Coordinates of C-alpha atoms in Angstrom, one line a residue:
X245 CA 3.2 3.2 -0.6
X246 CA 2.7 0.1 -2.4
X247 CA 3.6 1.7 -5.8
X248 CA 6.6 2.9 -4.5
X249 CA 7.0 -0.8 -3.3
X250 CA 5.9 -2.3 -7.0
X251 CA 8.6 0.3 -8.7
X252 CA 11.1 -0.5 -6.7
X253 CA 11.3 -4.2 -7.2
X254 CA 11.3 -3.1 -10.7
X255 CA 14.2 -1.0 -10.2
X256 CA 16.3 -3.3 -8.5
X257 CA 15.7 -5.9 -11.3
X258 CA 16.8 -3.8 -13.6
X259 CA 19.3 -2.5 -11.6
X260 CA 21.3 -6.0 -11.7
X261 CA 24.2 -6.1 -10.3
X262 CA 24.2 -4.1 -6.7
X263 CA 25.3 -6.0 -3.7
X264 CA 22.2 -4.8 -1.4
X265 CA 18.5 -5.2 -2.7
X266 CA 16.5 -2.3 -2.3
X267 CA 13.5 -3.6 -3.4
X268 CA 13.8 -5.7 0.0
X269 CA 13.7 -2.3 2.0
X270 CA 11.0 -1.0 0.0
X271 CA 9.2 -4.4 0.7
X272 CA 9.8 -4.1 4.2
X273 CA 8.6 -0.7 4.2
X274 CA 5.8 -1.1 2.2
X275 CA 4.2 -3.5 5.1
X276 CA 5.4 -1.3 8.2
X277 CA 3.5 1.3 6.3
X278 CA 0.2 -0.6 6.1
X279 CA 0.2 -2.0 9.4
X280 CA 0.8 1.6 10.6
X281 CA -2.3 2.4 8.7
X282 CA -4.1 0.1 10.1
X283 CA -2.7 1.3 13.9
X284 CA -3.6 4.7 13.0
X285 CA -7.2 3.2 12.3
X286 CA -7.5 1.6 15.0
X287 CA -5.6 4.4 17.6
X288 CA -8.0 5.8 20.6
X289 CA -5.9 7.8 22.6
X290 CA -2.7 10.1 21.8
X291 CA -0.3 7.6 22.6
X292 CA -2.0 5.5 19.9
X293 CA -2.0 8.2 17.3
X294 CA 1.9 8.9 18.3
X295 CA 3.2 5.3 17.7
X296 CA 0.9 4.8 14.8
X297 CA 2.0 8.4 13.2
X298 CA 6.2 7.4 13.8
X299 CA 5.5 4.3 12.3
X300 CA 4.3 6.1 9.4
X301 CA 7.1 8.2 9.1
X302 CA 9.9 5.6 9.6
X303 CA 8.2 3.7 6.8
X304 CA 8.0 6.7 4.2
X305 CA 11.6 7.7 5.1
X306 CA 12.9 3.8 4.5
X307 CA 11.1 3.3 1.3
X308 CA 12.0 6.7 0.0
X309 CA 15.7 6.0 0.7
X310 CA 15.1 2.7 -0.9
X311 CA 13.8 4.1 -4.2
X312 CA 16.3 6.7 -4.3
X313 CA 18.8 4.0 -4.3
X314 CA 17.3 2.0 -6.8
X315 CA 16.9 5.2 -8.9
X316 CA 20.7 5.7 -8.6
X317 CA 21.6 2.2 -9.3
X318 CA 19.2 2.7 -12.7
X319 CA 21.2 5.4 -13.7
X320 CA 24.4 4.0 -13.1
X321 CA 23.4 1.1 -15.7
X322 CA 21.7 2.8 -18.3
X323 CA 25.1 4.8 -18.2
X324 CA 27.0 2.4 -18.4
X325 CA 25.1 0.7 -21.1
X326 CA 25.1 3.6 -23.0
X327 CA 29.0 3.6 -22.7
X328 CA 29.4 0.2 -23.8
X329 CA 27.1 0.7 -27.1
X330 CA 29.2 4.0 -27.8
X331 CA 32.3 2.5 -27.7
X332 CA 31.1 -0.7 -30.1
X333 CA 29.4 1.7 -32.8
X334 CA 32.2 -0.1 -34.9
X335 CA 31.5 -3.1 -34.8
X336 CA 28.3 -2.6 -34.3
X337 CA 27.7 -0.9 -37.3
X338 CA 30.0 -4.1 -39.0
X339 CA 27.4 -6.2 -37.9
X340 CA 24.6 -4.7 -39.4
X341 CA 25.8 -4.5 -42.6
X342 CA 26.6 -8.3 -42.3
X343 CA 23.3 -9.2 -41.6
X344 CA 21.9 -7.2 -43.8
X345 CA 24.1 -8.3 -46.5
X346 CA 22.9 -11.9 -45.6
X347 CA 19.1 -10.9 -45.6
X348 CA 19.2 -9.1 -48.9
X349 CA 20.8 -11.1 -50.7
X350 CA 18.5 -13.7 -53.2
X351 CA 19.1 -17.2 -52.9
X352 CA 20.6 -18.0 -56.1
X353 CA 23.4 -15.6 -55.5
X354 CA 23.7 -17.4 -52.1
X355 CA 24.0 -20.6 -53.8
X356 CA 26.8 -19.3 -56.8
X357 CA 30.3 -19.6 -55.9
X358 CA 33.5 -18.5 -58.3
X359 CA 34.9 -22.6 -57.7
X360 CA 31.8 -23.8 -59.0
X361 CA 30.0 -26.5 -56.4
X362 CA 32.8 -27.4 -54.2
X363 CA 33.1 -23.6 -53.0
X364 CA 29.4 -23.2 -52.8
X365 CA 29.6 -26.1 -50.2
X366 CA 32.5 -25.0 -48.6
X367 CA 30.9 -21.2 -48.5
X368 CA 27.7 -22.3 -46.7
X369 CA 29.7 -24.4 -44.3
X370 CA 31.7 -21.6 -43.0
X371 CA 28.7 -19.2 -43.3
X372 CA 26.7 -22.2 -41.0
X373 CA 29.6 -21.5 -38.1
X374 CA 29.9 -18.4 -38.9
X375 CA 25.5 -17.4 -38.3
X376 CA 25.1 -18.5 -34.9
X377 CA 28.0 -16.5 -33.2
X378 CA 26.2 -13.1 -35.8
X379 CA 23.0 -14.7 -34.1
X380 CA 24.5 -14.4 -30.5
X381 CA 26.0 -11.0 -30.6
X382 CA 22.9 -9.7 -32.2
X383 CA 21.1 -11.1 -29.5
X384 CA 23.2 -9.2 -26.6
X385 CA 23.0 -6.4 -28.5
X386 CA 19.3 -6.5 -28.8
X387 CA 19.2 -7.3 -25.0
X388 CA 21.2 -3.8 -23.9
X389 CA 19.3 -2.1 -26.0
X390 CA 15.9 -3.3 -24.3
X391 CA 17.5 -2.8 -21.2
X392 CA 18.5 0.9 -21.9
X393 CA 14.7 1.4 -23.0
X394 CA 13.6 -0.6 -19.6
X395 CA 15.3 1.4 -17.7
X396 CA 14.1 4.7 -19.0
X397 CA 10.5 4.0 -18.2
X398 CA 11.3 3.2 -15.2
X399 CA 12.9 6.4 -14.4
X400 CA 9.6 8.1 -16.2
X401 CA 7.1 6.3 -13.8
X402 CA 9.0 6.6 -10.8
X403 CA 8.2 10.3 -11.3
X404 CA 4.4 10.1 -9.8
X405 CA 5.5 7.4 -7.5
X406 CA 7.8 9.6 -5.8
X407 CA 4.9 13.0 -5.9
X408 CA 2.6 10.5 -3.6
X409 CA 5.1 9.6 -1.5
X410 CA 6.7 12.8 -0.8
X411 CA 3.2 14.6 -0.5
X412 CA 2.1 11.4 2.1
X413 CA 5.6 12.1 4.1
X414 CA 4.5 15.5 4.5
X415 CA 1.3 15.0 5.6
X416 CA 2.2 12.6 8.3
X417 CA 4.9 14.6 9.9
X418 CA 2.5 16.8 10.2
X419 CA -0.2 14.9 11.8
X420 CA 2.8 13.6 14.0
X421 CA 3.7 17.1 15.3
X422 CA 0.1 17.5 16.2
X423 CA -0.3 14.4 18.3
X424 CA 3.0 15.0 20.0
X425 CA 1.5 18.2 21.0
X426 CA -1.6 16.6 22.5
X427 CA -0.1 14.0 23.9
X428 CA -0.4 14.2 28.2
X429 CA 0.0 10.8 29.4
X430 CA 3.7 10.5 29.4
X431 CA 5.2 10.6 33.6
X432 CA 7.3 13.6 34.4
X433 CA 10.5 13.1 36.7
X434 CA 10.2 17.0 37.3
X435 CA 8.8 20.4 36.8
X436 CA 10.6 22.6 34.3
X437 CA 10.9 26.6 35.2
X438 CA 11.8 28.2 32.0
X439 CA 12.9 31.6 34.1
X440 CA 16.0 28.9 35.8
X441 CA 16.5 28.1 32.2
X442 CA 16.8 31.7 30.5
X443 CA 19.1 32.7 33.6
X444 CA 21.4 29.9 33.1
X445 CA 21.3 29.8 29.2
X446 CA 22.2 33.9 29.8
X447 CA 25.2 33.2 32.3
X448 CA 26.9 30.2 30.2
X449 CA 29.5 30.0 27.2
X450 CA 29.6 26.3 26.4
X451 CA 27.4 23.5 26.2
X452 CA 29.3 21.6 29.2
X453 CA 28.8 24.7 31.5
X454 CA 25.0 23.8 30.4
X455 CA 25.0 20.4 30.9
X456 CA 26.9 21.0 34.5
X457 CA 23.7 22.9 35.2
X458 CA 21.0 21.5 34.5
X459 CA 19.8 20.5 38.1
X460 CA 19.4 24.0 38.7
X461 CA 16.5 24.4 35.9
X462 CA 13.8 22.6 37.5
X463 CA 11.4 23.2 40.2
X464 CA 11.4 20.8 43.5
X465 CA 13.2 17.9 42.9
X466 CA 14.2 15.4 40.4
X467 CA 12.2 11.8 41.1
X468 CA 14.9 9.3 41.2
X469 CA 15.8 6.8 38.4
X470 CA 17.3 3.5 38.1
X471 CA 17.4 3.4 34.0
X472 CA 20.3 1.3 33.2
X473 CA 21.5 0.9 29.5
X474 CA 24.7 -1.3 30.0
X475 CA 23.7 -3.6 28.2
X476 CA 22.8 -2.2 25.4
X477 CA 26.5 -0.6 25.1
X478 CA 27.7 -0.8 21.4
X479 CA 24.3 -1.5 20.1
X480 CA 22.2 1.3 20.3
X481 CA 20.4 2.7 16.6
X482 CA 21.8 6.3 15.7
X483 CA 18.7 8.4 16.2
X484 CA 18.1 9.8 12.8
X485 CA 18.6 8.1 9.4
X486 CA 22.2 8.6 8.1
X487 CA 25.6 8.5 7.6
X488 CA 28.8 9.2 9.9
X489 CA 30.1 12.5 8.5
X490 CA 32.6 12.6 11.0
X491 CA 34.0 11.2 14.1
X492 CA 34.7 11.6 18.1
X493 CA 37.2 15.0 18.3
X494 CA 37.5 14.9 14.1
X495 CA 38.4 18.8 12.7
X496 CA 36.8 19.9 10.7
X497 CA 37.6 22.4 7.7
X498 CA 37.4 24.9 10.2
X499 CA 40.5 23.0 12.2
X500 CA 37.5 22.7 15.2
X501 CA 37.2 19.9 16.5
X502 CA 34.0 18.6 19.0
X503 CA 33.8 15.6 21.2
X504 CA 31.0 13.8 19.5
X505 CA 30.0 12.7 15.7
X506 CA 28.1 14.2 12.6
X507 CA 25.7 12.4 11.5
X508 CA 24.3 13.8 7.5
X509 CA 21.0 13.3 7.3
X510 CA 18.3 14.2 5.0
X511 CA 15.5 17.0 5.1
X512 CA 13.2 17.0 7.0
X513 CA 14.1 13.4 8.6
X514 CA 12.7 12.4 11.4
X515 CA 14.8 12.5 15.0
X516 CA 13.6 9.7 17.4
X517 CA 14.8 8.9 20.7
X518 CA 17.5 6.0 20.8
X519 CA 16.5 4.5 24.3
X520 CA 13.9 5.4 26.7
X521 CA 14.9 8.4 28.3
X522 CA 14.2 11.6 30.4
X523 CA 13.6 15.0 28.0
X524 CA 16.3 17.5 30.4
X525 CA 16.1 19.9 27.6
X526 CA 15.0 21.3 25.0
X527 CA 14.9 24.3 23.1
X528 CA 17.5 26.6 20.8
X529 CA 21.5 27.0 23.0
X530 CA 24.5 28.9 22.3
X531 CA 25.2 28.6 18.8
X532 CA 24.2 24.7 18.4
X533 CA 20.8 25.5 16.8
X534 CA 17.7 23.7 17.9
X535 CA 19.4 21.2 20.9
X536 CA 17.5 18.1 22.7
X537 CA 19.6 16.6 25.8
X538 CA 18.1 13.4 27.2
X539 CA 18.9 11.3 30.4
X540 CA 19.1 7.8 29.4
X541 CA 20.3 6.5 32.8
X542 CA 21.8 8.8 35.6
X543 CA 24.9 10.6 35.3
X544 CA 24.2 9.9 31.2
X545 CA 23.4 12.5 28.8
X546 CA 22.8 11.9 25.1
X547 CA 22.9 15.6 23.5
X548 CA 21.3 15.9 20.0
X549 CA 21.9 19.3 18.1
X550 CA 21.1 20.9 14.5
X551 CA 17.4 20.0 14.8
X552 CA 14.9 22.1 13.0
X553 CA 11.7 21.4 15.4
X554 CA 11.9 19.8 18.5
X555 CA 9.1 17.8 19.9
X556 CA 8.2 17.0 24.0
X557 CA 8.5 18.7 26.7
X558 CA 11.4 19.1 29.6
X559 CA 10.5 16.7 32.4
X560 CA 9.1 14.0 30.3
X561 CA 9.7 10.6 30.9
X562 CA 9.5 9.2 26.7
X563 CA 9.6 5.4 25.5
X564 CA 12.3 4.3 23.1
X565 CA 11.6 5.6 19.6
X566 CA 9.6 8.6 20.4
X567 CA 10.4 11.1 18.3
X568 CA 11.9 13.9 19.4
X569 CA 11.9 16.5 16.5
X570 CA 12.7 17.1 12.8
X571 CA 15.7 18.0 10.6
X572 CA 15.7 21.3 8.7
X573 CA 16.5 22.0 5.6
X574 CA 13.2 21.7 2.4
X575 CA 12.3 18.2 0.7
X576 CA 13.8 18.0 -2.6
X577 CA 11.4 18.2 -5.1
X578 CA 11.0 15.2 -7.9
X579 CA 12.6 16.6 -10.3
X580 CA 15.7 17.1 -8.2
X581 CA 15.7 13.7 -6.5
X582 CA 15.4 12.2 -10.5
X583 CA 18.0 14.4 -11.7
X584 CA 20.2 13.5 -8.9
X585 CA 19.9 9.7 -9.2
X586 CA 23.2 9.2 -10.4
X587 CA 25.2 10.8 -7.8
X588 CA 26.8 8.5 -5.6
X589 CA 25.6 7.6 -2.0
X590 CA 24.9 10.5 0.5
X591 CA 24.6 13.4 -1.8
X592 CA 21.2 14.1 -0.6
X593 CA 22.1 14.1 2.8
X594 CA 22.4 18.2 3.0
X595 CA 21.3 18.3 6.9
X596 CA 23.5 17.3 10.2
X597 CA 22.8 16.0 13.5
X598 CA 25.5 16.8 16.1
X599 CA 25.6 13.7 18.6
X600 CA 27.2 13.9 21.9
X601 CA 27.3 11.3 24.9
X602 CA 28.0 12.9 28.2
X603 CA 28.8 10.5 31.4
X604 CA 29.4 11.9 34.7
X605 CA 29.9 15.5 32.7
X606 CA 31.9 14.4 30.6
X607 CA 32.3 13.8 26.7
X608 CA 32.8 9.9 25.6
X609 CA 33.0 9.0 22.3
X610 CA 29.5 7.8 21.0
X611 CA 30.7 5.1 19.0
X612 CA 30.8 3.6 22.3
X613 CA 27.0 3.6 22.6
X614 CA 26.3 4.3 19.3
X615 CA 26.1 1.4 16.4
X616 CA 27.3 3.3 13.3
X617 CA 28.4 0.6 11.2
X618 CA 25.0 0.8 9.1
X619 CA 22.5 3.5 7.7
X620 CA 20.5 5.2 10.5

């Protein structure tokens, strides 16, 4: 992680120009990433290995993003560098015939003038002013071109940089899908009865007849809570890494419109849990793919949906930040990501994550709850 790290401050240098510093995310997540290591070290029990594991992920995932951006903002410039020396092969081409004119040519012929003395002097006084401006432009021309060459090492190194750190993603998702599974401390507020479940999955057409029902899915009763999230209204993290695709009761090309927002996201990203919450269900419904519904408070229902692998287990009471499951769709490989770098912002956001907020059984818009003024 700390190569990717080293790159991308090298990327963002030679990126010059961008309004937000990667390399400051990729520094950011270079150190999350070691003091997870040293976490995961150090973790004795499953809860340990959890919290060291998401760490892990959270910090691949941000200084991935991070180097994609810089890699984007590299090909932007060599682009437009390359535009700029294309459309000055004129005078470019002017110039070097100048200076090589002026290199060539033997001193005595310098010296010799038509007028005799007076327009030697008067030559080499306009070819003294005349030299240091040639010197200047040759000087910003030598400086694109060094640039263009910069950045296309950079874009050849960042090659291996981004094999490790894919292949080191992958191997901690992993892990973390292990540990979740082992993982038995966590309170239950009730029993789940997955026969109640099938039955009312089977009798229902829509995902608020589900919702209305979900006291019914559980055996005994359900412990009591006094969660409260007020004052977090406004302010809560999206729970995946991404970008608003669209908003509260949007249509979309369809002419459908749901009560909630689409969130794009990338493979494979990581799903975590905005608040501490109850896990009421989880598990494939209707036609919404892979769906997790958790209680944050009573009478409150945060429904995430489009998830390739969902993580916990119905009943369990889960900290803030637990993860919760996994997008679908395949990692690009590097030789996609590097051929992609240009594209603007978002283009490698191919997965969605349906968000919906549900109080007293009913859909609110989750830009309520929801901050979604910034990336994930």
């Amino acid at each position: 992680m700390k190569r990717i790290a080293v790159l991308l401050l090298c990327l963002a240098s030679g990126a010059a120009a961008a309004a937000e510093d990667p390399a400051s995310a990729a520094r950011a997540a270079s150190d999350q990433l070691e003091a997870a290591t040293v976490q995961l070290q150090e973790a004795e029990s499953a809860r340990d290995r959890v919290k060291a594991l998401t760490d892990t992920v959270q910090a691949y995932e941000a200084g991935l993003g991070a180097m994609r951006d810089g890699l984007r903002r590299v090909a932007r410039r060599e682009t437009q560098l390359i535009a700029q020396l294309r459309s000055r092969e004129d005078e470019v081409a002017d110039l070097l015939g100048i200076l090589q004119t002026i290199e060539t040519s033997a001193p005595p012929v310098l010296l010799l003038h038509p007028s005799g003395p007076l327009g030697s002097a008067r030559s080499a006084m306009m070819l003294a002013e005349v030299t240091p401006g040639l010197q200047a432009r040759v000087e910003a021309l030598k400086r694109d071109l060094e640039e263009v060459q910069t950045l296309r090492l950079l874009q050849q190194n960042a090659a291996g940089t981004l094999h490790t750190g894919l292949a080191g993603i992958q191997q901690a998702r992993a892990a973390l899908s292990t540990a979740i599974a082992d993982r038995t401390d966590l309170p239950r507020r009730f029993t789940y009865d997955p026969v109640r479940t099938s039955i009312l999955i089977s009798s229902i057409e829509t995902l608020e007849g589900f919702a209305s029902g979900l006291a019914n899915i559980v055996e005994g009763e359900i412990a009591q809570s006094s969660a409260d999230i007020t004052a977090q209204r406004g302010e809560i993290a999206l729970p995946v890494q991404g970008l608003v695709l669209r908003g509260y009761g949007a249509q979309d090309a369809a002419g459908i419109s749901r009560p909630g927002l689409l969130i794009a996201a990338r493979p494979r990203a990581m799903v975590a849990s905005p608040t501490a919450a109850t896990i009421r269900y989880r598990g494939p419904l209707l036609d919404l793919g892979n769906v997790v519904i958790l209680e944050p408070q009573p009478d409150m229902l945060f429904v995430l949906s489009g998830l390739a692998e969902v993580f916990g287990e119905a009943g369990q009471v889960i900290p803030k930040g637990t993860p919760v499951g996994l997008m679908g769709g395949v990692t690009p490989e590097v030789g996609a990501i590097l051929s992609l770098s240009g594209e603007g912002a978002g283009t490698d956001r191919t997965e969605t994550l349906y968000i919906e907020v549900r109080l007293n059984d009913s859909p609110v818009d989750p830009e309520i709850w929801f901050r979604t003024d910034k990336d994930g």
